[in-house]
Short mmCIF file of C-alpha atoms in Angstrom, two decimals:
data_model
loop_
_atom_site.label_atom_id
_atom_site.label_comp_id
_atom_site.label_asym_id
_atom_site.label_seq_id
_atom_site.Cartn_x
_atom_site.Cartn_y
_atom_site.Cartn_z
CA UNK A 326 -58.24 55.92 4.58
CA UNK A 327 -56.51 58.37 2.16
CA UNK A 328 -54.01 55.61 1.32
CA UNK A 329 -56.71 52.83 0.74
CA UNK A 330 -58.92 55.22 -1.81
CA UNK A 331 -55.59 56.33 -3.52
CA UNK A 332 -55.39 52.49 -3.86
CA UNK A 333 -59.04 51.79 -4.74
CA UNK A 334 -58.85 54.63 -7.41
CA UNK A 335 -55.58 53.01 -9.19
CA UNK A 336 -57.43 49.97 -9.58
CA UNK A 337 -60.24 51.29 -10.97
CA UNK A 338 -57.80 53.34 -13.37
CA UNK A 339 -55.77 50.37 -14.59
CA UNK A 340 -59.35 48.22 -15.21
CA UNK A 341 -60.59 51.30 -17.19
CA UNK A 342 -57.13 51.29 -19.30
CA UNK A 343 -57.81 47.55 -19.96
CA UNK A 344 -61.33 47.78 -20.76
CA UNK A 345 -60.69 50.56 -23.18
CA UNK A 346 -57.70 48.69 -24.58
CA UNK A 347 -59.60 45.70 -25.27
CA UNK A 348 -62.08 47.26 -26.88
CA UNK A 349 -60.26 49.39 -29.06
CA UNK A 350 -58.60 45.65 -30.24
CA UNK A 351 -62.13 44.68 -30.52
CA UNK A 352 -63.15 47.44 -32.99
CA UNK A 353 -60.02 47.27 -35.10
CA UNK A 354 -60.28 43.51 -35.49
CA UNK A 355 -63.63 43.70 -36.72
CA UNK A 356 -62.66 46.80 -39.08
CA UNK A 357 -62.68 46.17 -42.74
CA UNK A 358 -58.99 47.71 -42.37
CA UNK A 359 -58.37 44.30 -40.48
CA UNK A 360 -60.40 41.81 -42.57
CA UNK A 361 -57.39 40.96 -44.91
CA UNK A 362 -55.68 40.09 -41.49
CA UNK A 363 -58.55 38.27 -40.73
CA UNK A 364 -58.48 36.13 -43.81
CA UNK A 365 -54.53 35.35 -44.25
CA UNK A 366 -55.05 34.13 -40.24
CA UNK A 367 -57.94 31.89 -41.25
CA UNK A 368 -55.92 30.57 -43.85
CA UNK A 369 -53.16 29.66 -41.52
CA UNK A 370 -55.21 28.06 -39.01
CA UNK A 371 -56.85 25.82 -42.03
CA UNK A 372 -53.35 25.13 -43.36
CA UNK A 373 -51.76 24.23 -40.17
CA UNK A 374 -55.34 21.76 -39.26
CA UNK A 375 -54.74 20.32 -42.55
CA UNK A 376 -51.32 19.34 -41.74
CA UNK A 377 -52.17 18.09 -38.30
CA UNK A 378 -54.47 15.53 -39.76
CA UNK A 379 -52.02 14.59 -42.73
CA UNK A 380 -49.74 13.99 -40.50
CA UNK A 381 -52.05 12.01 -38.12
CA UNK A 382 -52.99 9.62 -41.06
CA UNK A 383 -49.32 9.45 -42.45
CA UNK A 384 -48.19 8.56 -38.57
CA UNK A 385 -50.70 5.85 -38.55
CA UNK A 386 -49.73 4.31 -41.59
CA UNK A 387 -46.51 4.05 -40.14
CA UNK A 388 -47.30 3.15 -36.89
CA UNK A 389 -49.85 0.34 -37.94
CA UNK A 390 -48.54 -0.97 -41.04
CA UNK A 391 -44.74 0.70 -42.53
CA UNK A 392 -43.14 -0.87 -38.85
CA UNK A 393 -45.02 -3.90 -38.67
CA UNK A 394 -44.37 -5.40 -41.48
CA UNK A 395 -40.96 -3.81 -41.94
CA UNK A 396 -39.87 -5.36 -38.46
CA UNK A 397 -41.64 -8.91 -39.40
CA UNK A 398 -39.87 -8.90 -42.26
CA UNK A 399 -36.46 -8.58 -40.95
CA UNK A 400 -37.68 -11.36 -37.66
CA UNK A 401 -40.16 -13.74 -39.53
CA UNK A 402 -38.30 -16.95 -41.66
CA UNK A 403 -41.77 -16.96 -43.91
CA UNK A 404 -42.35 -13.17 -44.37
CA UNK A 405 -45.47 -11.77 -45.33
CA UNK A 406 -44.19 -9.24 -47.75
CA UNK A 407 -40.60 -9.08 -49.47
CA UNK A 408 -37.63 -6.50 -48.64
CA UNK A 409 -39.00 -5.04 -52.54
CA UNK A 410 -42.40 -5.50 -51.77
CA UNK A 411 -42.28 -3.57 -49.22
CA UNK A 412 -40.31 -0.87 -50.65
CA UNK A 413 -42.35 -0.54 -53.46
CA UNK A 414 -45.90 -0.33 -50.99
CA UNK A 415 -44.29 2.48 -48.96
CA UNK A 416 -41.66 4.10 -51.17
CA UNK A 417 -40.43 7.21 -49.48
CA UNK A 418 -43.54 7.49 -47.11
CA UNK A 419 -41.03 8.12 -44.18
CA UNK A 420 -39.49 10.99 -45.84
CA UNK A 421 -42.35 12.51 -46.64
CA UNK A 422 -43.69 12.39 -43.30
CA UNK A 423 -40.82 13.85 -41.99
CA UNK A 424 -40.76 16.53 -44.53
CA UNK A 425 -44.59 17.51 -43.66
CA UNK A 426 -43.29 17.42 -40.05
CA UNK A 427 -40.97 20.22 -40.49
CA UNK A 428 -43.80 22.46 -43.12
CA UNK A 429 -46.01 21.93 -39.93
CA UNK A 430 -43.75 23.34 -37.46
CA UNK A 431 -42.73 26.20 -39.10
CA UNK A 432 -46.71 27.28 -40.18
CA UNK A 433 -47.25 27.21 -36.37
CA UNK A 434 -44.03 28.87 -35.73
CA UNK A 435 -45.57 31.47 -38.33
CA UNK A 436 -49.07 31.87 -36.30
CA UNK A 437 -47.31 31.92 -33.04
CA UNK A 438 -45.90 35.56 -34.34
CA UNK A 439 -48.82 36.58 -36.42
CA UNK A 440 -49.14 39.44 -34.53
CA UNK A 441 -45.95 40.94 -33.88
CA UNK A 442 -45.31 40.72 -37.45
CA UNK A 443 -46.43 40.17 -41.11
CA UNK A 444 -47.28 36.71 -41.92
CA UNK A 445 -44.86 35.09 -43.87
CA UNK A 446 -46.77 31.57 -45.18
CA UNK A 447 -45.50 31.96 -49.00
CA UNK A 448 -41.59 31.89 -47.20
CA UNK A 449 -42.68 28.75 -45.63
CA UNK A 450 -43.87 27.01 -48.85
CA UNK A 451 -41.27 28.61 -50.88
CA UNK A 452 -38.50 27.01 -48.33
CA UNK A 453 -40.54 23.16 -48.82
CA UNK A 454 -41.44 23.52 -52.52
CA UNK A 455 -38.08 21.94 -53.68
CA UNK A 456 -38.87 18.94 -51.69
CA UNK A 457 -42.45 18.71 -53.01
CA UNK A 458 -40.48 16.81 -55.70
CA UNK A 459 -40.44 13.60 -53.23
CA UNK A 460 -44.44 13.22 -54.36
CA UNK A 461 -43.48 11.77 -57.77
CA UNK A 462 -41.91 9.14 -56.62
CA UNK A 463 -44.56 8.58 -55.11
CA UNK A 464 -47.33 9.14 -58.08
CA UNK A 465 -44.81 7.28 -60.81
CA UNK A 466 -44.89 4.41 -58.38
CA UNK A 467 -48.43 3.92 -57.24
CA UNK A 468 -49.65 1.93 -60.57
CA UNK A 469 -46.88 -0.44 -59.24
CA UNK A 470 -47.36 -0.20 -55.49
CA UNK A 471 -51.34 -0.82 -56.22
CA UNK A 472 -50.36 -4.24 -58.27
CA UNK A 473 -47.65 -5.08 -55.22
CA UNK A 474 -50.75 -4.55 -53.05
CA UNK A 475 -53.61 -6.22 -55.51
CA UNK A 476 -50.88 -9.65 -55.37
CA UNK A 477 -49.94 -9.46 -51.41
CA UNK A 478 -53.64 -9.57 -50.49
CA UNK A 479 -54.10 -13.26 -52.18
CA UNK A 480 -51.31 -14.33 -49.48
CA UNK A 481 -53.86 -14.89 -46.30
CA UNK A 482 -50.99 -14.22 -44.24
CA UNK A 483 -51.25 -10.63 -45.00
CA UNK A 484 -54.64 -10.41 -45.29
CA UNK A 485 -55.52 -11.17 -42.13
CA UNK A 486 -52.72 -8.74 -40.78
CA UNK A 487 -54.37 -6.13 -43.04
CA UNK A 488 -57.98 -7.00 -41.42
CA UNK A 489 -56.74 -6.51 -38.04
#
C-alpha cells in the first residue's frame, strides 16, 4: 500500500509540474514582453503560406502548360507553339520556381527552430536577394511574352489546348 501511494503521489507531483509549466508558458506568451515574438512568428507563418501557394500556382503552370507544350513540341511534326515561342511564354519560369523552392524551405527550416533560437528571416532573404534578379527577365520580357501569347491564341490548335 505504502509503495502504491508513494506511486500515486509522484504522479500527482509530475502532473502538478506540468500544469504549472504550461501555464507559466501560457502567461509569458501572452505577456507584452512576448508580443514582439508573437508578431515576427505571425510574420513567418504568413511568409511561409505565401510561398506555399506561389509555389502551388508556379507548379501548376508547369505541370499543366510549361511540360505540355514543351514535350509536344519536341513529339508533334505540326507544333502548336515554336522552340522561341515557347521560350519567350515561359522564360526562366523553371528557375524561378526552383529558386522559391529553396526560400520556402529554409523559412520553414527557420520556424521549425523559432523557439530554441532568434528568428533569423532577414538571413534568409538576404541569402535569396541576389537571385531576385531572375524577375527582370521576367518583367523586360512580358510586353513580348503577352504579344507571343496575344498571336498563339489565333492558332485553334492552341486554343483549344489552352481551354482544356
Amino acid at each position: 500500500e505504502e509503495q502504491a501511494a508513494r506511486i500515486i503521489q509522484r504522479c500527482v507531483r509530475s502532473w502538478r509540474r506540468k500544469r504549472l509549466f504550461r501555464h507559466i508558458v501560457w502567461e509569458y506568451s501572452h505577456s507584452e514582453e512576448a508580443k514582439p515574438s508573437r508578431l515576427r512568428i505571425s510574420l513567418l507563418q504568413g511568409l511561409i503560406r505565401s510561398e506555399k501557394q506561389y509555389l502551388l500556382t508556379l507548379g501548376d503552370i508547369i505541370q499543366f502548360y510549361y511540360a505540355p507544350l514543351y514535350t509536344e513540341k519536341q513529339q508533334s511534326q505540326t507544333e502548336m507553339i515554336s522552340a522561341k515561342e515557347h521560350q519567350t511564354l515561359f522564360s526562366n519560369l523553371t528557375v524561378i520556381f526552383k529558386l522559391h523552392q529553396e526560400m520556402y524551405e529554409d523559412l520553414k527550416e527557420e520556424f521549425k527552430h523559432w523557439c530554441l533560437r532568434p528568428l533569423q528571416i532577414g538571413q534568409v532573404f538576404q541569402k535569396f536577394a541576389p537571385f531576385f534578379k531572375l524577375y527582370l527577365t521576367y518583367i523586360n520580357c512580358y510586353p513580348e511574352s503577352k504579344k507571343t501569347l496575344l498571336n498563339c491564341l489565333q492558332r485553334p490548335k492552341f486554343a483549344r489546348f489552352i481551354q482544356q
